[in-house]
Coordinates of C-alpha atoms in Angstrom, one line a residue:
X1422 CA 7.9 -6.0 7.1
X1423 CA 6.7 -8.1 4.1
X1424 CA 3.6 -10.3 4.1
X1425 CA 5.5 -13.5 4.9
X1426 CA 7.2 -11.8 7.9
X1427 CA 3.8 -10.5 9.0
X1428 CA 2.4 -14.1 8.8
X1429 CA 5.4 -15.5 10.7
X1430 CA 5.2 -13.0 13.5
X1431 CA 1.5 -13.5 14.0
X1432 CA 2.1 -17.3 14.0
X1433 CA 4.6 -16.8 16.9
X1434 CA 1.7 -15.1 18.8
X1435 CA -0.6 -18.0 18.1
X1436 CA -2.5 -16.4 15.2
X1437 CA -2.6 -18.4 12.0
X1438 CA -3.4 -16.7 8.7
X1439 CA -5.0 -18.6 5.9
X1440 CA -3.9 -18.0 2.3
X1441 CA -7.2 -16.2 1.9
X1442 CA -6.5 -13.9 4.8
X1443 CA -3.0 -13.1 3.4
X1444 CA -4.5 -12.2 0.0
X1445 CA -7.1 -10.0 1.8
X1446 CA -4.3 -8.1 3.6
X1447 CA -2.5 -7.6 0.2
X1448 CA -5.7 -6.3 -1.4
X1449 CA -6.3 -4.1 1.6
X1450 CA -2.9 -2.5 1.2
X1451 CA -3.5 -1.9 -2.5
X1452 CA -6.8 -0.3 -1.9
X1453 CA -5.5 1.9 0.9
X1454 CA -2.8 3.3 -1.3
X1455 CA -5.1 3.7 -4.3
X1456 CA -7.8 5.6 -2.3
X1457 CA -5.3 7.6 -0.3
X1458 CA -4.4 9.4 -3.6
X1459 CA -8.0 10.7 -3.6
X1460 CA -8.5 11.3 0.1
X1461 CA -6.4 11.6 3.2
X1462 CA -6.7 8.1 4.9
X1463 CA -3.1 7.7 6.1
X1464 CA 0.3 9.3 6.2
X1465 CA 1.9 5.9 6.0
X1466 CA 1.8 4.4 2.5
X1467 CA 5.0 2.4 2.2
X1468 CA 4.3 -1.3 2.3
X1469 CA 6.5 -2.3 5.2
X1470 CA 5.2 0.7 7.2
X1471 CA 1.5 -0.2 6.6
X1472 CA 2.1 -3.9 7.5
X1473 CA 3.9 -2.9 10.8
X1474 CA 2.2 0.3 11.9
X1475 CA -1.4 -0.5 10.7
X1476 CA -1.9 -4.2 10.2
X1477 CA 0.4 -5.7 12.9
X1478 CA -0.6 -3.0 15.3
X1479 CA -4.3 -3.5 14.7
X1480 CA -4.1 -7.2 15.4
X1481 CA -2.1 -6.7 18.6
X1482 CA -5.1 -6.8 21.0
X1483 CA -5.5 -10.5 20.0
X1484 CA -2.1 -11.1 21.7
X1485 CA -3.8 -10.5 25.1
X1486 CA -7.5 -11.0 24.4
X1487 CA -9.3 -14.1 23.2
X1488 CA -11.2 -13.3 19.9
X1489 CA -12.0 -16.9 19.1
X1490 CA -15.6 -16.6 20.5
X1491 CA -18.5 -15.3 18.4
X1492 CA -18.2 -11.7 19.6
X1493 CA -19.8 -8.5 18.5
X1494 CA -17.2 -5.7 18.1
X1495 CA -17.8 -2.0 17.6
X1496 CA -14.9 0.1 16.3
X1497 CA -15.3 3.8 17.2
X1498 CA -13.5 6.3 14.8
X1499 CA -12.0 3.5 12.7
X1500 CA -10.7 5.8 10.0
X1501 CA -9.4 3.5 7.3
X1502 CA -10.6 0.5 9.2
X1503 CA -8.1 0.1 12.0
X1504 CA -8.1 -2.0 14.1
X1505 CA -11.4 -3.7 13.2
X1506 CA -10.8 -4.8 9.6
X1507 CA -7.5 -6.5 10.3
X1508 CA -9.1 -8.2 13.3
X1509 CA -12.0 -9.3 11.1
X1510 CA -9.6 -10.7 8.5
X1511 CA -7.9 -12.8 11.2
X1512 CA -11.1 -13.7 13.0
X1513 CA -13.8 -13.9 10.3
X1514 CA -16.5 -15.0 12.7
X1515 CA -16.5 -11.5 14.5
X1516 CA -19.6 -9.4 14.0
X1517 CA -18.2 -5.9 13.3
X1518 CA -19.8 -2.5 13.5
X1519 CA -17.8 0.5 12.5
X1520 CA -18.7 4.1 13.4
X1521 CA -17.0 7.1 11.8
X1522 CA -18.1 10.7 11.6
X1523 CA -16.7 11.2 8.0
X1524 CA -18.8 10.1 5.1
X1525 CA -15.8 9.8 2.8
X1526 CA -14.1 7.3 5.1
X1527 CA -17.4 5.2 5.3
X1528 CA -17.4 5.3 1.4
X1529 CA -13.9 3.8 1.4
X1530 CA -14.8 1.2 4.0
X1531 CA -17.9 0.2 2.0
X1532 CA -15.7 -0.4 -1.1
X1533 CA -13.1 -2.2 1.0
X1534 CA -15.6 -4.6 2.7
X1535 CA -17.1 -5.5 -0.7
X1536 CA -13.7 -6.0 -2.3
X1537 CA -12.4 -8.2 0.5
X1538 CA -15.8 -10.1 0.5
X1539 CA -16.2 -9.6 4.3
X1540 CA -19.5 -10.7 5.7
X1541 CA -21.0 -9.5 9.0
X1542 CA -19.6 -5.9 8.8
X1543 CA -22.0 -2.9 9.4
X1544 CA -20.9 0.6 8.7
X1545 CA -22.4 3.7 10.3
X1546 CA -21.8 7.3 9.4
X1547 CA -22.4 8.9 12.8
X1548 CA -20.7 10.4 15.8
X1549 CA -20.1 8.1 18.8
X1550 CA -22.2 10.5 21.1
X1551 CA -25.3 10.0 19.0
X1552 CA -24.7 6.4 17.9
X1553 CA -24.7 5.3 21.6
X1554 CA -28.3 6.7 21.9
X1555 CA -29.6 4.8 18.9
X1556 CA -32.0 2.0 19.7
X1557 CA -30.3 -1.3 20.0
X1558 CA -26.8 0.1 20.1
X1559 CA -26.4 1.3 23.6
X1560 CA -24.6 -1.3 25.9
X1561 CA -25.0 -3.9 23.1
X1562 CA -21.4 -4.8 22.2
X1563 CA -19.1 -7.4 23.7
X1564 CA -16.0 -5.4 22.7
X1565 CA -15.5 -1.8 21.7
X1566 CA -12.2 -0.8 20.2
X1567 CA -10.6 2.6 19.6
X1568 CA -7.2 3.3 18.2
X1569 CA -5.7 6.8 18.4
X1570 CA -9.1 8.5 18.7
X1571 CA -9.0 10.7 21.9
X1572 CA -7.5 11.0 25.3
X1573 CA -8.8 8.6 27.9
X1574 CA -11.3 10.9 29.7
X1575 CA -12.9 11.7 26.4
X1576 CA -12.6 8.2 25.0
X1577 CA -14.2 6.6 28.0
X1578 CA -17.3 8.7 27.4
X1579 CA -17.4 8.0 23.7
X1580 CA -17.0 4.2 24.0
X1581 CA -18.1 2.8 27.4
X1582 CA -21.8 3.6 26.8
X1583 CA -21.6 1.1 23.9
X1584 CA -20.0 -1.7 25.9
X1585 CA -22.4 -4.2 27.4
X1586 CA -22.1 -4.9 31.1
X1587 CA -19.5 -7.7 31.3
X1588 CA -17.9 -6.5 28.0
X1589 CA -14.6 -4.8 27.4
X1590 CA -13.3 -1.5 26.0
X1591 CA -9.9 -2.0 24.3
X1592 CA -8.1 1.4 24.1
X1593 CA -5.0 1.3 21.9
X1594 CA -2.5 3.9 23.0
X1595 CA 1.1 5.0 22.4
X1596 CA 3.7 6.0 25.0
X1597 CA 1.4 8.4 26.9
X1598 CA -0.8 5.6 28.3
X1599 CA 0.2 5.8 32.0
X1600 CA -0.5 9.5 32.1
X1601 CA -3.8 9.1 30.2
X1602 CA -4.9 6.4 32.6
X1603 CA -4.4 8.7 35.6
X1604 CA -6.3 11.4 33.7
X1605 CA -9.1 9.0 32.8
X1606 CA -9.5 7.3 36.2
X1607 CA -12.6 9.3 37.2
X1608 CA -14.3 9.1 33.8
X1609 CA -13.8 5.3 33.6
X1610 CA -15.4 4.8 37.1
X1611 CA -18.3 7.2 36.5
X1612 CA -19.1 5.5 33.2
X1613 CA -19.2 2.0 34.7
X1614 CA -15.7 0.7 33.8
X1615 CA -12.8 -0.7 35.7
X1616 CA -9.2 -1.0 34.3
X1617 CA -8.5 -4.8 34.0
X1618 CA -5.1 -4.6 32.4
X1619 CA -2.6 -2.5 30.5
X1620 CA -0.2 -4.4 28.2
X1621 CA 2.9 -2.7 26.7
X1622 CA 4.8 -4.1 23.8
X1623 CA 7.3 -2.9 21.2
X1624 CA 6.3 -3.0 17.5
X1625 CA 8.7 -5.0 15.3
X1626 CA 11.7 -3.3 13.7
X1627 CA 11.9 -0.6 16.5
X1628 CA 8.8 1.1 15.2
X1629 CA 7.8 2.4 18.6
X1630 CA 6.1 1.3 21.8
X1631 CA 2.4 0.6 22.2
X1632 CA 0.1 0.1 25.2
X1633 CA -3.3 -1.6 25.1
X1634 CA -5.6 -0.7 27.9
X1635 CA -8.4 -3.2 28.7
X1636 CA -11.4 -1.8 30.6
X1637 CA -14.0 -4.1 31.9
X1638 CA -17.6 -2.8 32.1
X1639 CA -18.8 -3.7 35.6
X1640 CA -22.0 -1.6 35.7
X1641 CA -24.4 0.3 33.5
X1642 CA -23.4 3.7 32.2
X1643 CA -25.6 6.5 33.8
X1644 CA -28.4 7.7 31.4
X1645 CA -27.0 11.2 30.9
X1646 CA -23.8 9.9 29.2
X1647 CA -22.6 10.3 26.5
X1648 CA -23.4 14.1 26.5
X1649 CA -24.1 16.1 23.3
X1650 CA -21.6 15.9 20.4
X1651 CA -18.5 17.9 21.2
X1652 CA -19.2 18.2 24.9
X1653 CA -17.0 15.3 26.0
X1654 CA -13.9 16.8 24.4
X1655 CA -14.7 20.4 25.5
X1656 CA -15.6 19.4 29.1
X1657 CA -14.0 16.0 29.9
X1658 CA -15.1 14.1 33.1
X1659 CA -12.1 14.8 35.4

């Protein structure tokens, strides 16, 4: 996939990219490859692969969810900025907070945000379990995103405490989504969520199937969650 194909395929989905946005995606690709030589950010470095498997995939929640409002979005375990930075490029009005536990990734994101001249992006070097207990963060976001972070019972505990009541957790999954939903059913309910939809689609050029799970936050998360760092993955709610 080249930049023009990327633009055309998003246009088909009702997402128009400005020339500035296209230039930002190009620069994003260049910086990703450049920094990847110094640190492990991604195993995918060929341009068509990055455009399909990182950029297009990251923007895919917008095929099913309306990002046109002035939303606050928190991206948990964003790694090299996926999905939040591509979403921010497409929807510049989003207020984005990125939480990642690795300082070197935060360093890359800091450089990236400056290079792309993105405003309204805050970066936090923290674990989701402790970030959700920081003043002003708990249950404060309209949308929380997570892409390839953890299995659903764990992911629910890391993310739902950050979602405000009435907000949405967007979990981006591969083929194992139906099985993960079954596994995560109890955790989602305990933490105040309710599955609103699960949308499955194929990436262009037969690059695999993806499922996006939308979880609506219907009530407050009990005060004891999230538990201490590491506990959700060692002892998931099941």
